[in-house]
């Protein structure tokens, strides 16, 4: 797995990128210029780490494309997926704002992930000068709390089928694209093992549920993600009123 970085891009180009970030909207031109001096972009292949548990929080990391999973490793070497993050979302923000080491590891989940990295010390200083940034970061913290609560909702949804339906429905709401034929395409490529980890189920059980859904024409799995033919019916499965 490799990681490439571009730290020397034109300042004007970096300013344009920063201005397009929802998290930074409302900041003054002077504030954005200060952040542009301490920002760079990274591209990661699937499996590469944005950061690892125990590392110092030196940068605010905002995803511009692709998906990232945040995991914690158990003593036996297995991983527990704590949450998934995608475009326009900041990863590891709680640790950055608390100025403590990352409590978990963030890994590129899709084949290509692009992120914008801004030196955290400058972001923390800018918060005291830019009220809009402080408000935006508070909103981002709320969004991260919602991501973690979504994981709890998935795990408490009931049967494996209900948990899978809850997971796919939640991801479709955040990252899905509605196609002309009414299908919702979720561009999230997850292995059977990753799906099983996310819903706390055996891999064999996960495969069996997905196979049933494929035969029913409810969810089709592809190399690029998932095609959900009927979101309302998937929600009915989540709620326990359909098989």
Coordinates of C-alpha atoms in Angstrom, one line a residue:
X1 CA 0.0 0.0 0.0
X2 CA 1.4 3.4 -0.9
X3 CA 0.7 7.0 0.0
X4 CA 1.5 10.0 -2.2
X5 CA 1.6 13.6 -1.0
X6 CA 1.6 16.9 -2.7
X7 CA 2.9 19.6 -0.4
X8 CA 4.2 22.1 -2.9
X9 CA 1.0 22.8 -4.9
X10 CA 0.3 26.4 -6.0
X11 CA -1.0 28.6 -3.1
X12 CA -3.9 29.7 -5.3
X13 CA -5.0 26.1 -5.9
X14 CA -4.9 25.3 -2.2
X15 CA -6.9 28.4 -1.4
X16 CA -9.5 27.3 -3.9
X17 CA -9.7 23.9 -2.2
X18 CA -10.1 25.5 1.2
X19 CA -12.8 27.8 0.1
X20 CA -14.8 24.9 -1.2
X21 CA -14.7 23.1 2.2
X22 CA -18.0 23.3 4.0
X23 CA -16.1 23.2 7.3
X24 CA -14.2 26.4 6.4
X25 CA -17.0 28.5 4.9
X26 CA -17.4 31.8 6.5
X27 CA -13.8 32.2 7.3
X28 CA -12.0 35.4 6.3
X29 CA -9.7 35.5 3.3
X30 CA -6.8 36.2 5.7
X31 CA -7.7 33.2 7.8
X32 CA -7.9 30.9 4.8
X33 CA -4.5 32.2 3.6
X34 CA -3.0 31.3 6.9
X35 CA -4.4 27.8 6.7
X36 CA -3.3 27.4 3.1
X37 CA 0.3 27.8 4.2
X38 CA 0.1 24.8 6.5
X39 CA -2.1 22.6 4.3
X40 CA -1.4 19.7 1.9
X41 CA -3.2 17.0 0.1
X42 CA -2.7 13.2 0.4
X43 CA -3.9 10.3 -1.7
X44 CA -4.0 6.9 -0.2
X45 CA -4.6 3.4 -1.6
X46 CA -6.9 1.0 0.1
X47 CA -5.5 -0.3 3.4
X48 CA -3.1 2.7 3.9
X49 CA -3.4 4.5 7.3
X50 CA -4.3 8.1 7.6
X51 CA -3.2 7.8 11.2
X52 CA -2.7 5.1 13.8
X53 CA -3.8 4.7 17.4
X54 CA -1.4 6.4 19.8
X55 CA 0.0 8.8 17.2
X56 CA 0.0 12.6 18.0
X57 CA -2.8 14.7 16.5
X58 CA -0.7 17.0 14.3
X59 CA -3.3 17.6 11.6
X60 CA -7.0 18.1 10.9
X61 CA -7.9 15.5 8.2
X62 CA -10.8 16.2 5.9
X63 CA -11.9 13.6 3.4
X64 CA -12.4 14.9 -0.1
X65 CA -13.1 11.6 -1.9
X66 CA -13.4 7.9 -1.0
X67 CA -14.3 6.3 2.3
X68 CA -12.3 5.7 5.5
X69 CA -12.9 3.2 8.3
X70 CA -11.9 3.9 11.9
X71 CA -10.9 0.7 13.7
X72 CA -9.6 -0.5 17.1
X73 CA -7.6 -3.7 17.3
X74 CA -8.3 -6.4 19.9
X75 CA -5.5 -8.3 21.7
X76 CA -6.1 -11.3 19.4
X77 CA -5.3 -9.1 16.4
X78 CA -8.9 -8.9 15.1
X79 CA -10.4 -5.4 14.4
X80 CA -13.5 -3.7 15.5
X81 CA -14.9 -1.1 13.1
X82 CA -16.0 1.9 15.1
X83 CA -17.4 4.0 12.2
X84 CA -17.2 4.9 8.5
X85 CA -16.4 8.4 7.2
X86 CA -16.7 9.9 3.7
X87 CA -16.4 13.1 1.7
X88 CA -16.6 16.4 3.5
X89 CA -16.2 14.7 6.9
X90 CA -13.3 15.3 9.3
X91 CA -11.7 12.1 10.8
X92 CA -10.3 12.0 14.3
X93 CA -11.6 15.5 15.1
X94 CA -12.4 14.8 18.8
X95 CA -8.8 13.8 19.5
X96 CA -7.4 16.8 17.6
X97 CA -9.6 19.3 19.6
X98 CA -8.7 17.7 22.9
X99 CA -5.0 17.6 21.9
X100 CA -4.6 14.0 22.8
X101 CA -3.3 11.0 20.8
X102 CA -5.6 9.2 18.4
X103 CA -7.5 6.5 20.3
X104 CA -8.0 4.4 17.1
X105 CA -6.6 3.8 13.6
X106 CA -8.1 5.3 10.4
X107 CA -7.6 3.2 7.2
X108 CA -8.5 3.9 3.6
X109 CA -11.5 1.7 2.8
X110 CA -12.0 2.4 -0.9
X111 CA -9.4 1.9 -3.6
X112 CA -8.5 5.5 -3.7
X113 CA -8.9 8.0 -0.8
X114 CA -8.0 11.7 -1.0
X115 CA -7.8 13.9 2.0
X116 CA -6.9 17.5 2.9
X117 CA -4.6 17.9 5.9
X118 CA -4.3 21.1 7.9
X119 CA -1.8 21.6 10.7
X120 CA -3.9 21.3 13.9
X121 CA -2.0 23.9 15.8
X122 CA -3.0 26.5 13.2
X123 CA -6.6 25.4 13.2
X124 CA -6.8 25.6 17.0
X125 CA -5.4 29.2 16.9
X126 CA -7.8 30.1 14.1
X127 CA -10.8 29.0 16.2
X128 CA -10.2 31.9 18.6
X129 CA -10.1 34.4 15.7
X130 CA -12.8 33.0 13.5
X131 CA -16.2 32.4 15.1
X132 CA -17.5 30.7 12.0
X133 CA -14.8 28.1 12.2
X134 CA -15.5 27.4 15.9
X135 CA -19.2 26.9 15.1
X136 CA -18.4 24.6 12.1
X137 CA -16.1 22.4 14.2
X138 CA -18.8 22.1 16.9
X139 CA -21.1 21.0 14.1
X140 CA -18.6 18.5 12.9
X141 CA -18.2 17.1 16.4
X142 CA -22.0 16.6 16.5
X143 CA -21.8 14.7 13.2
X144 CA -19.1 12.4 14.5
X145 CA -21.3 11.7 17.6
X146 CA -24.1 10.8 15.2
X147 CA -21.8 8.4 13.3
X148 CA -20.9 6.6 16.6
X149 CA -24.6 6.5 17.6
X150 CA -25.4 5.1 14.2
X151 CA -23.1 2.2 14.9
X152 CA -24.9 1.6 18.2
X153 CA -28.3 1.7 16.4
X154 CA -27.0 -0.9 13.9
X155 CA -25.8 -3.2 16.7
X156 CA -29.1 -2.9 18.5
X157 CA -31.4 -3.4 15.5
X158 CA -32.3 -7.0 16.2
X159 CA -31.5 -10.0 13.9
X160 CA -28.6 -10.0 11.5
X161 CA -30.9 -9.1 8.6
X162 CA -32.2 -6.1 10.6
X163 CA -28.7 -5.0 11.5
X164 CA -27.5 -5.3 7.8
X165 CA -30.6 -3.4 6.7
X166 CA -29.9 -0.7 9.3
X167 CA -26.3 -0.4 8.2
X168 CA -26.9 -0.2 4.4
X169 CA -29.8 2.2 4.9
X170 CA -27.7 4.5 7.1
X171 CA -24.8 4.4 4.6
X172 CA -27.2 5.0 1.6
X173 CA -28.6 8.0 3.4
X174 CA -25.1 9.5 3.9
X175 CA -23.4 8.5 0.7
X176 CA -25.9 6.9 -1.7
X177 CA -26.8 8.2 -5.2
X178 CA -30.4 7.8 -6.4
X179 CA -30.5 6.6 -10.0
X180 CA -33.1 7.3 -12.7
X181 CA -34.7 3.9 -12.3
X182 CA -35.3 4.4 -8.6
X183 CA -32.3 2.3 -7.5
X184 CA -30.0 3.8 -4.8
X185 CA -26.4 3.0 -5.5
X186 CA -24.1 3.0 -2.5
X187 CA -20.5 3.4 -3.8
X188 CA -19.0 1.6 -0.7
X189 CA -17.1 -1.5 -1.4
X190 CA -17.1 -3.7 1.7
X191 CA -15.9 -7.2 2.1
X192 CA -18.1 -9.9 3.7
X193 CA -15.7 -9.7 6.7
X194 CA -16.0 -6.0 7.0
X195 CA -19.8 -6.2 6.8
X196 CA -19.8 -8.9 9.4
X197 CA -17.6 -6.8 11.7
X198 CA -19.8 -3.8 11.3
X199 CA -23.0 -5.7 12.3
X200 CA -21.4 -8.2 14.8
X201 CA -22.3 -11.3 12.9
X202 CA -20.7 -14.4 11.6
X203 CA -19.4 -14.2 8.0
X204 CA -21.5 -17.2 7.0
X205 CA -24.6 -15.6 8.3
X206 CA -23.9 -12.3 6.5
X207 CA -23.3 -14.2 3.2
X208 CA -26.6 -16.0 3.6
X209 CA -28.6 -12.8 4.2
X210 CA -27.0 -11.1 1.2
X211 CA -27.7 -14.1 -1.0
X212 CA -31.3 -14.1 0.0
X213 CA -31.6 -10.4 -0.8
X214 CA -30.0 -10.9 -4.1
X215 CA -32.4 -13.6 -5.1
X216 CA -35.3 -11.4 -3.9
X217 CA -34.0 -8.5 -6.1
X218 CA -33.6 -6.3 -3.0
X219 CA -29.8 -5.7 -2.9
X220 CA -27.2 -6.5 -5.5
X221 CA -23.6 -6.5 -4.5
X222 CA -21.0 -5.4 -7.1
X223 CA -17.2 -4.7 -6.9
X224 CA -18.0 -1.0 -6.7
X225 CA -20.6 -1.2 -4.0
X226 CA -24.3 -2.0 -3.4
X227 CA -27.4 -1.4 -5.6
X228 CA -30.4 -1.1 -3.4
X229 CA -33.5 -1.7 -5.5
X230 CA -36.1 -0.7 -2.9
X231 CA -35.0 1.5 0.0
X232 CA -38.5 1.4 1.6
X233 CA -38.5 -2.4 1.6
X234 CA -35.0 -2.4 3.1
X235 CA -36.2 -0.1 5.9
X236 CA -39.1 -2.5 6.4
X237 CA -36.6 -5.3 7.0
X238 CA -34.7 -3.0 9.5
X239 CA -38.0 -2.4 11.3
X240 CA -38.8 -6.1 11.5
X241 CA -41.9 -5.9 9.3
X242 CA -40.5 -7.7 6.3
X243 CA -38.1 -10.6 5.7

